[in-house]
PDB file of C-alpha atoms in Angstrom:
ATOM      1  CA  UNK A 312     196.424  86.791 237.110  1.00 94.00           C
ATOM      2  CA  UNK A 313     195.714  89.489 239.621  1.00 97.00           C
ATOM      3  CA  UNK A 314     194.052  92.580 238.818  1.00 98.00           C
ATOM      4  CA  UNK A 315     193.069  95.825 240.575  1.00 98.00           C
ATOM      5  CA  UNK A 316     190.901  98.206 238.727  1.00 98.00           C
ATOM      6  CA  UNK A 317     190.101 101.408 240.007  1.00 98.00           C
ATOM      7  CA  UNK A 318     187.483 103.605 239.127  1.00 97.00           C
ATOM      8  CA  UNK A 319     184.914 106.531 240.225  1.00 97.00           C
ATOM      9  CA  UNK A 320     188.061 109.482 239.452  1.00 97.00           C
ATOM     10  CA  UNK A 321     186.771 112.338 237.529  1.00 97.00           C
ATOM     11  CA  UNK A 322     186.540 116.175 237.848  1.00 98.00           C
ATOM     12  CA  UNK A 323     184.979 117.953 240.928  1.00 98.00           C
ATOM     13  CA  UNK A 324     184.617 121.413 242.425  1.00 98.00           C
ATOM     14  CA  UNK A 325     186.510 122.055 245.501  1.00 98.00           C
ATOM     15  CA  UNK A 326     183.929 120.868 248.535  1.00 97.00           C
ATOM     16  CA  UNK A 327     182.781 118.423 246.435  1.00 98.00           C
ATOM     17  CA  UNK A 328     182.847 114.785 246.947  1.00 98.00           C
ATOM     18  CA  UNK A 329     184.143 111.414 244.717  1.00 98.00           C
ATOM     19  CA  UNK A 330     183.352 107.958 245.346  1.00 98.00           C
ATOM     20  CA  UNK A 331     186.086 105.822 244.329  1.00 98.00           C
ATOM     21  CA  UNK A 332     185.865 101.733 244.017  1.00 98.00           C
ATOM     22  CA  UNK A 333     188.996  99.317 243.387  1.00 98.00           C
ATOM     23  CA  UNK A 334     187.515  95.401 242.224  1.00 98.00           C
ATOM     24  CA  UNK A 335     190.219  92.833 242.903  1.00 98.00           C
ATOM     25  CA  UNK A 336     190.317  89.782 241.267  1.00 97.00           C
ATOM     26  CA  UNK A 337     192.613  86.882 240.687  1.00 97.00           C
ATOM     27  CA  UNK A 338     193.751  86.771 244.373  1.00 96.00           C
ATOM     28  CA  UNK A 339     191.463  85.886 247.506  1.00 96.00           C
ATOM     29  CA  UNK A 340     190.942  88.988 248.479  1.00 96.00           C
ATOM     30  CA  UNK A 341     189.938  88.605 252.280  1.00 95.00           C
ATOM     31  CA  UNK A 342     193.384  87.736 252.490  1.00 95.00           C
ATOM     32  CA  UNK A 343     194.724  91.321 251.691  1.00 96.00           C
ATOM     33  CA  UNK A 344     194.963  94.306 253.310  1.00 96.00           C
ATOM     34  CA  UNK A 345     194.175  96.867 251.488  1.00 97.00           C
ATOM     35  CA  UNK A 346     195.297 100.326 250.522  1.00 97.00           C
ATOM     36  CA  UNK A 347     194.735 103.882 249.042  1.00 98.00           C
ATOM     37  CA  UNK A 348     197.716 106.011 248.083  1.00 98.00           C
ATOM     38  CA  UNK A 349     197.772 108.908 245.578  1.00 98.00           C
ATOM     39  CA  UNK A 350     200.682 110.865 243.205  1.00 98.00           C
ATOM     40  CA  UNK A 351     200.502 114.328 242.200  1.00 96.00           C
ATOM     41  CA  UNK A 352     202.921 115.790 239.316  1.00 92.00           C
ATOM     42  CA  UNK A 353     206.444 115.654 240.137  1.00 94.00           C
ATOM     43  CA  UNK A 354     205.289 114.307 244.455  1.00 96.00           C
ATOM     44  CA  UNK A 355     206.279 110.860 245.782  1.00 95.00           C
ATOM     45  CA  UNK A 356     203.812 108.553 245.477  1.00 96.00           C
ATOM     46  CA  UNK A 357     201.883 108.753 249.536  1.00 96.00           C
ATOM     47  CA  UNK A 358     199.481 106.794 251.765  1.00 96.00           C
ATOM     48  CA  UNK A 359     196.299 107.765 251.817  1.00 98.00           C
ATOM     49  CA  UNK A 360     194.382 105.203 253.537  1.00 97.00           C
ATOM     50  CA  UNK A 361     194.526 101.243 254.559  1.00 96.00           C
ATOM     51  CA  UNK A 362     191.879  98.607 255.549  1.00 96.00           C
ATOM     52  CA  UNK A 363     192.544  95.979 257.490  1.00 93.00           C
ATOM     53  CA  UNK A 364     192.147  92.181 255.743  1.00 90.00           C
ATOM     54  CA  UNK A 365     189.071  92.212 257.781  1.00 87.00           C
ATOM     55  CA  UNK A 366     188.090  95.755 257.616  1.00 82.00           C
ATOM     56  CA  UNK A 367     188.300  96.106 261.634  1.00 84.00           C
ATOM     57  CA  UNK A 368     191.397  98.722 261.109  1.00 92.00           C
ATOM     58  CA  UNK A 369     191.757 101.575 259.393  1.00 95.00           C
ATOM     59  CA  UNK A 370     194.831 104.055 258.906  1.00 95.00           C
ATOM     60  CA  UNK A 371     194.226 107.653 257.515  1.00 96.00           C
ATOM     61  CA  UNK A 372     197.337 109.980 256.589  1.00 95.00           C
ATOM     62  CA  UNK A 373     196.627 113.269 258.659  1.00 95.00           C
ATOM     63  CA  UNK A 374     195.812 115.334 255.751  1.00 93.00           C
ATOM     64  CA  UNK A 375     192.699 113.161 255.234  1.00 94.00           C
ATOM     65  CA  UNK A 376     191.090 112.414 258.563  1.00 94.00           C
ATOM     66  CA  UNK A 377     188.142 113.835 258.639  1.00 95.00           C
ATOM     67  CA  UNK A 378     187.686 113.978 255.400  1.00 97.00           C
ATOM     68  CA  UNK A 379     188.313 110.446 253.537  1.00 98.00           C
ATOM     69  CA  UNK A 380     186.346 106.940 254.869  1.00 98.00           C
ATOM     70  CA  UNK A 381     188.086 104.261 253.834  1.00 98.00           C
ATOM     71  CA  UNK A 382     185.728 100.785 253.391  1.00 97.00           C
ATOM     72  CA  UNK A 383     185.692  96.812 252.011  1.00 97.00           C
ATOM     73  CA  UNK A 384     183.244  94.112 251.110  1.00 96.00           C
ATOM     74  CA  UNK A 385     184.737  91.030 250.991  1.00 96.00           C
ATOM     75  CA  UNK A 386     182.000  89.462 249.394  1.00 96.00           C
ATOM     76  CA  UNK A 387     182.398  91.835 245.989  1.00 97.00           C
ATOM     77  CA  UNK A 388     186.117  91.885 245.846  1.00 97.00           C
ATOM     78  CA  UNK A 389     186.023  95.712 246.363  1.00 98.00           C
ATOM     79  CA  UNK A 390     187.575  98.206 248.696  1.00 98.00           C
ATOM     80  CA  UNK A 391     186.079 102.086 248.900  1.00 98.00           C
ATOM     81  CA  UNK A 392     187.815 104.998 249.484  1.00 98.00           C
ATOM     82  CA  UNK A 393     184.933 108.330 249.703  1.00 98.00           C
ATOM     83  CA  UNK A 394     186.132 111.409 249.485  1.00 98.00           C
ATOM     84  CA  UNK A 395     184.364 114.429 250.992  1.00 98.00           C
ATOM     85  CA  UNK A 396     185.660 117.883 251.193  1.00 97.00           C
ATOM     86  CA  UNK A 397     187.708 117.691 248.141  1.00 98.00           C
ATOM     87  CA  UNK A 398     190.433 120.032 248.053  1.00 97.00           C
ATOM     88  CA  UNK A 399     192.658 121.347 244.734  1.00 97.00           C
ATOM     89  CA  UNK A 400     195.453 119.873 246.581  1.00 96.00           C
ATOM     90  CA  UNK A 401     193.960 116.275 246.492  1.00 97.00           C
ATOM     91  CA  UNK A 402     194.051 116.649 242.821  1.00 98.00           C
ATOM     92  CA  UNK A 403     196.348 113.289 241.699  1.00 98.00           C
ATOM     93  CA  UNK A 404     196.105 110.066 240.453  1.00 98.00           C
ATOM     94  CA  UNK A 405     194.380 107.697 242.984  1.00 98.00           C
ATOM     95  CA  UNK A 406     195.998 103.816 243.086  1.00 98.00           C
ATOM     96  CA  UNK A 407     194.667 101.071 245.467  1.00 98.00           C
ATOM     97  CA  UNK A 408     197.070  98.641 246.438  1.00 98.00           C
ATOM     98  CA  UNK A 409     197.110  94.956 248.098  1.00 97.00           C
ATOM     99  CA  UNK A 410     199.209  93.420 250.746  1.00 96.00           C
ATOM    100  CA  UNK A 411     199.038  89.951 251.684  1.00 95.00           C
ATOM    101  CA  UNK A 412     198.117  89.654 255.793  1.00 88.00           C
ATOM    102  CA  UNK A 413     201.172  87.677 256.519  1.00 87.00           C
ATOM    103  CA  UNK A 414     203.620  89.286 254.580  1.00 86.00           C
ATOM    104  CA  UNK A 415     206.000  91.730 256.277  1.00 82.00           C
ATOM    105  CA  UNK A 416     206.704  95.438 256.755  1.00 85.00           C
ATOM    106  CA  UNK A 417     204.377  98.164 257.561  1.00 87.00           C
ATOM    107  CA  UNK A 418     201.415  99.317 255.844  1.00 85.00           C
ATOM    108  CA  UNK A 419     202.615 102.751 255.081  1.00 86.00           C
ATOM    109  CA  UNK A 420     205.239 101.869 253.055  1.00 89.00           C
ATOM    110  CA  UNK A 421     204.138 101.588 249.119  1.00 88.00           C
ATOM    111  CA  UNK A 422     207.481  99.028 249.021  1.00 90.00           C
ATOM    112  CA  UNK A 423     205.241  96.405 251.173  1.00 93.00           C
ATOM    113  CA  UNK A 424     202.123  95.611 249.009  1.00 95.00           C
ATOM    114  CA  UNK A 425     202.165  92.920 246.689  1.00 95.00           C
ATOM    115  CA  UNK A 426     199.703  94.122 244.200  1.00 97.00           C
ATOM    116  CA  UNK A 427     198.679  97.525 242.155  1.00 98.00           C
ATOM    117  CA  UNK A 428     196.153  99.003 240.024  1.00 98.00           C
ATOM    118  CA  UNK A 429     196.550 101.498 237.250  1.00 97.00           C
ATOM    119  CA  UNK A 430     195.327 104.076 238.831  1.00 97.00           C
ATOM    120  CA  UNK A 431     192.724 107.049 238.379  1.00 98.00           C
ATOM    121  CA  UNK A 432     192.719 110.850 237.812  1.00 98.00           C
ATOM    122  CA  UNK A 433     191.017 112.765 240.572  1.00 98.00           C
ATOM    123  CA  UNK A 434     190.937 116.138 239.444  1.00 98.00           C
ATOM    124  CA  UNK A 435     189.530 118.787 242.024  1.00 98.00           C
ATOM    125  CA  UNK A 436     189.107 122.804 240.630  1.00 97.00           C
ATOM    126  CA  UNK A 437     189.091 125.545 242.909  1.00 93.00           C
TER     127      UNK A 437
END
């Protein structure tokens, strides 16, 4: 049974930072790209982030560059996502995601990974 659990969400001041982890298990996991997206209230569900299977490549939605560092350690099962400069906008539940390497589609589109967390509430106050 695969499982992605994501935690490190909580409240912050705007400016502030969040460190937030995602443990895999159940799957191989160097076998997955991996990715961040978020939801706020009543938005579509967007990309935030992806990681390569290997961690060479790295995607960041424009909003976030600069900002967000996306990382992996294949060797714990767990994929990173820090978050500097928080903004009230970022405010929304953060989900990490898995998508098998040789599986189709793009890695922007939440339609193309195989696997999801739960998710968790980043809340950021201005």
């Amino acid at each position: 049974q695969v499982q992605l659990v994501e935690s490190g969400g909580g409240l912050v001041q705007a400016g502030g930072s969040l460190r937030l982890s995602c443990a895999a298990s159940g799957l191989t996991f160097s076998n997955y790209a991996m990715g961040w997206f978020r939801q706020a209230p009543g938005k579509e569900r967007e990309l935030v982030a992806t990681i390569a299977w290997s961690g060479g490549n790295t995607y960041y939605a424009d909003s976030m560059k600069g900002r967000f560092t996306i990382s992996r350690d294949n060797a714990k099962n767990t994929v990173y996502l820090q978050m500097n400069s928080l903004k009230p906008e970022d405010t929304a539940v953060y989900y990490c995601a898995a998508k098998y390497k040789y599986s189709g589609g793009t890695y922007y589109s939440t339609n193309n990974y195989n696997y999801w967390g739960q998710g968790t509430q980043v809340t950021v106050s201005s």
